[in-house]
Coordinates of C-alpha atoms in Angstrom, one line a residue:
Chain S
X1 CA 34.8 58.8 -38.9
X2 CA 31.8 58.1 -41.2
X3 CA 33.0 58.2 -44.7
X4 CA 33.0 56.8 -48.2
X5 CA 36.5 55.8 -49.4
X6 CA 37.3 55.7 -53.1
X7 CA 40.6 54.6 -54.6
X8 CA 42.5 55.6 -56.5
X9 CA 42.1 59.4 -56.5
X10 CA 43.9 59.8 -59.8
X11 CA 44.3 57.2 -62.6
X12 CA 45.8 57.4 -66.1
X13 CA 45.4 54.3 -68.2
X14 CA 45.4 53.1 -71.8
X15 CA 42.5 52.2 -73.9
X16 CA 41.4 48.6 -73.4
X17 CA 43.2 47.9 -70.1
X18 CA 40.7 46.7 -67.5
X19 CA 40.5 48.7 -64.3
X20 CA 38.6 48.7 -61.1
X21 CA 37.8 51.7 -58.9
X22 CA 37.1 50.7 -55.4
X23 CA 34.5 52.2 -53.1
X24 CA 33.9 51.4 -49.4
X25 CA 31.6 52.9 -46.8
X26 CA 31.6 52.4 -43.0
X27 CA 28.1 53.6 -42.3
X28 CA 26.2 50.4 -42.9
X29 CA 24.3 52.2 -45.7
X30 CA 22.1 50.1 -47.9
X31 CA 22.1 52.3 -50.9
X32 CA 25.2 52.9 -53.0
X33 CA 25.7 54.6 -56.3
X34 CA 28.3 55.6 -58.9
X35 CA 28.2 58.9 -60.7
X36 CA 30.4 60.5 -63.4
X37 CA 30.8 64.2 -63.7
X38 CA 31.5 65.9 -67.0
X39 CA 31.6 69.6 -67.7
X40 CA 28.2 71.1 -68.5
X41 CA 26.4 67.9 -67.6
X42 CA 26.6 67.8 -63.9
X43 CA 26.7 64.3 -62.3
X44 CA 25.0 61.4 -64.0
X45 CA 24.3 58.1 -62.4
X46 CA 26.1 55.1 -63.8
X47 CA 24.8 52.2 -61.6
X48 CA 23.2 51.9 -58.2
X49 CA 22.7 49.2 -55.6
X50 CA 19.8 49.0 -53.1
X51 CA 21.4 46.3 -51.1
X52 CA 23.7 43.3 -51.3
X53 CA 23.4 41.5 -54.6
X54 CA 20.9 44.0 -55.9
X55 CA 22.2 46.3 -58.6
X56 CA 20.7 48.2 -61.5
X57 CA 21.6 50.5 -64.3
X58 CA 21.5 54.2 -64.0
X59 CA 21.4 56.7 -66.8
X60 CA 24.8 56.0 -68.4
X61 CA 25.7 52.4 -67.7
X62 CA 27.3 51.5 -71.0
X63 CA 30.9 50.4 -70.6
X64 CA 30.7 49.8 -66.9
X65 CA 30.0 47.0 -64.5
X66 CA 29.5 46.8 -60.8
X67 CA 29.1 44.3 -58.0
X68 CA 27.8 44.3 -54.5
X69 CA 28.9 41.2 -52.7
X70 CA 29.2 42.9 -49.4
X71 CA 27.2 45.8 -48.0
X72 CA 30.2 48.0 -47.5
X73 CA 31.9 47.6 -50.9
X74 CA 30.7 48.7 -54.4
X75 CA 33.5 48.6 -56.9
X76 CA 33.2 50.1 -60.4
X77 CA 34.7 48.0 -63.2
X78 CA 35.7 49.2 -66.6
X79 CA 36.3 46.1 -68.7
X80 CA 37.7 47.9 -71.7
X81 CA 38.1 51.6 -71.0
X82 CA 37.8 54.1 -73.8
X83 CA 38.8 57.8 -74.0
X84 CA 35.1 58.8 -73.7
X85 CA 35.2 57.4 -70.2
X86 CA 37.7 60.0 -69.1
X87 CA 35.8 61.7 -66.3
X88 CA 35.6 62.5 -62.6
X89 CA 33.9 59.6 -60.8
X90 CA 32.1 59.7 -57.5
X91 CA 30.9 56.9 -55.3
X92 CA 28.1 57.8 -52.9
X93 CA 26.1 56.0 -50.2
X94 CA 22.8 56.7 -48.5
X95 CA 21.1 55.3 -45.4
X96 CA 18.1 54.3 -47.5
X97 CA 14.8 55.6 -48.5
X98 CA 12.0 57.3 -46.6
X99 CA 9.3 59.5 -47.8
X100 CA 10.3 63.1 -47.6
X101 CA 13.3 62.3 -45.3
X102 CA 16.7 63.9 -45.7
X103 CA 18.3 60.6 -46.8
X104 CA 21.0 62.5 -48.7
X105 CA 24.2 61.0 -50.0
X106 CA 27.7 60.8 -48.5
X107 CA 30.2 61.2 -51.4
X108 CA 33.6 59.8 -51.8
X109 CA 36.5 62.2 -52.6
X110 CA 36.3 61.3 -56.3
X111 CA 38.5 59.5 -58.8
X112 CA 39.8 61.4 -61.7
X113 CA 40.3 59.0 -64.6
X114 CA 42.1 59.7 -67.8
X115 CA 42.0 57.1 -70.6
X116 CA 44.5 57.7 -73.4
Chain A
X15 CA 13.5 66.7 -70.6
X16 CA 15.8 68.1 -68.0
X17 CA 14.6 67.5 -64.5
X18 CA 17.0 70.0 -62.8
X19 CA 17.8 73.2 -64.6
X20 CA 20.5 75.6 -63.4
X21 CA 20.4 78.5 -65.8
X22 CA 23.5 80.3 -64.6
X23 CA 26.7 78.7 -65.8
X24 CA 28.7 81.3 -63.8
X25 CA 28.1 84.0 -61.2
X26 CA 30.2 86.8 -59.7
X27 CA 29.6 88.4 -56.3
X28 CA 31.4 90.9 -54.2
X29 CA 32.6 89.7 -50.8
X30 CA 30.1 90.2 -48.0
X31 CA 27.2 90.6 -50.4
X32 CA 24.4 88.1 -50.8
X33 CA 23.9 85.9 -53.9
X34 CA 21.1 83.8 -55.3
X35 CA 21.8 80.7 -57.3
X36 CA 18.8 79.6 -59.4
X37 CA 17.4 76.1 -59.6
X38 CA 14.2 74.9 -61.2
X39 CA 13.0 71.3 -61.2
X40 CA 10.5 69.1 -62.8
X41 CA 8.7 66.1 -61.3
X42 CA 5.3 64.6 -61.0
X43 CA 6.2 62.7 -57.8
X44 CA 4.4 64.3 -54.8
X45 CA 7.2 63.3 -52.6
X46 CA 10.7 64.5 -53.4
X47 CA 13.7 66.2 -51.8
X48 CA 15.9 69.0 -53.0
X49 CA 19.6 69.3 -52.2
X50 CA 22.4 71.8 -52.8
X51 CA 26.0 70.6 -52.9
X52 CA 29.2 72.7 -53.0
X53 CA 32.2 71.5 -55.0
X54 CA 35.4 73.4 -54.3
X55 CA 38.4 73.2 -56.6
X56 CA 39.6 70.2 -54.7
X57 CA 36.7 68.2 -56.1
X58 CA 34.8 66.8 -53.2
X59 CA 31.0 67.1 -52.9
X60 CA 29.9 69.0 -49.8
X61 CA 26.3 68.8 -48.7
X62 CA 24.9 72.3 -47.9
X63 CA 21.1 72.2 -47.4
X64 CA 18.0 70.1 -47.9
X65 CA 14.4 70.9 -48.5
X66 CA 11.6 68.2 -48.4
X67 CA 8.6 68.6 -50.7
X68 CA 6.3 68.6 -47.7
X69 CA 8.3 71.1 -45.6
X70 CA 6.3 74.1 -44.8
X71 CA 9.2 76.4 -44.1
X72 CA 12.2 77.2 -46.2
X73 CA 15.3 75.4 -45.0
X74 CA 18.2 77.4 -43.5
X75 CA 21.7 76.3 -42.5
X76 CA 23.9 79.1 -41.3
X77 CA 24.6 81.5 -44.2
X78 CA 22.7 79.2 -46.6
X79 CA 19.0 79.3 -47.1
X80 CA 16.8 77.7 -49.7
X81 CA 14.0 79.8 -51.3
X82 CA 11.5 77.0 -52.0
X83 CA 8.6 78.0 -54.3
X84 CA 6.7 74.8 -54.8
X85 CA 4.1 76.1 -57.2
X86 CA 6.9 77.5 -59.4
X87 CA 9.0 74.4 -58.9
X88 CA 12.0 76.5 -57.9
X89 CA 14.6 75.9 -55.2
X90 CA 17.0 78.7 -55.2
X91 CA 20.0 78.8 -52.9
X92 CA 20.7 82.1 -51.2
X93 CA 24.2 82.6 -49.7
X94 CA 24.3 85.6 -47.4
X95 CA 27.5 87.6 -46.6
X96 CA 29.6 85.9 -49.2
X97 CA 33.1 84.8 -48.3
X98 CA 36.1 84.2 -50.5
X99 CA 35.9 80.5 -49.5
X100 CA 32.4 80.3 -51.1
X101 CA 34.1 80.4 -54.6
X102 CA 33.2 76.9 -56.0
X103 CA 30.8 75.0 -58.2
X104 CA 27.3 74.6 -56.8
X105 CA 25.0 71.8 -57.8
X106 CA 21.3 71.6 -57.2
X107 CA 19.9 68.0 -57.0
X108 CA 16.6 66.3 -56.6
X109 CA 15.7 62.9 -55.1
X110 CA 12.4 61.6 -56.3
X111 CA 10.5 58.4 -55.8
X112 CA 11.3 58.0 -52.2
X113 CA 7.9 56.6 -51.5
X114 CA 8.6 53.8 -53.9
X115 CA 11.9 52.9 -52.4
X116 CA 13.9 54.6 -55.0
X117 CA 16.7 56.9 -53.9
X118 CA 18.2 58.4 -57.1
X119 CA 19.7 61.9 -57.0
X120 CA 19.4 63.9 -60.2
X121 CA 21.8 66.8 -60.7
X122 CA 21.7 70.0 -62.5
X123 CA 24.7 71.2 -64.6
X124 CA 26.0 73.4 -61.9
X125 CA 26.8 77.1 -61.4
X126 CA 30.3 78.3 -60.8
X127 CA 30.4 81.1 -58.3
X128 CA 33.3 83.5 -58.0
X129 CA 33.6 85.7 -54.9
X130 CA 35.6 88.8 -55.5
X131 CA 37.3 90.8 -52.7

């Protein structure tokens, strides 16, 4: 089954304790991205990757890191989490780009992170 | 400036009636795509419908249709014959810059739809 797998689904952690949220896709997609969802703000892009070893900042990258060493994996790293990073996180992948094509995203199931 | 605007934080509809969820967008890119996603209480993002900027006809997918008015920059979602299972948060999103190899989705704030029996 084509899917994006995120782990964990739920995570409660303490301020300053490094954590990693994993993301893996089995569709050979080139494009992967991380979003955070907050009430009233919709989903905002944190980081994205257009291919292996190619990553760039999205709209809200502060406090996050990513890596793309393999095509299928795109982990999100919080080196020193803070309470304002409490949010619902989504990983998503896409086949690629194409003018006016329906290269939509496949989303993971989400990770609900609470930082206390 | 907001690129995707959903002006309705919440909507109510009676079961079996039709409902329109509003979405306006702002872009100077001639090539873009518009998406609607459904997010039930379980949290996952479910793709509903897509409209390309060059598509001549409004997109339809079962009970979902997209009322695309390019000149007005609006892409409203119409759900016909509402069902209780349609109760969810709905997000409008835009992908721009595809011609330049960029594939970013920009989301609106969402509209929470409640379907009443």
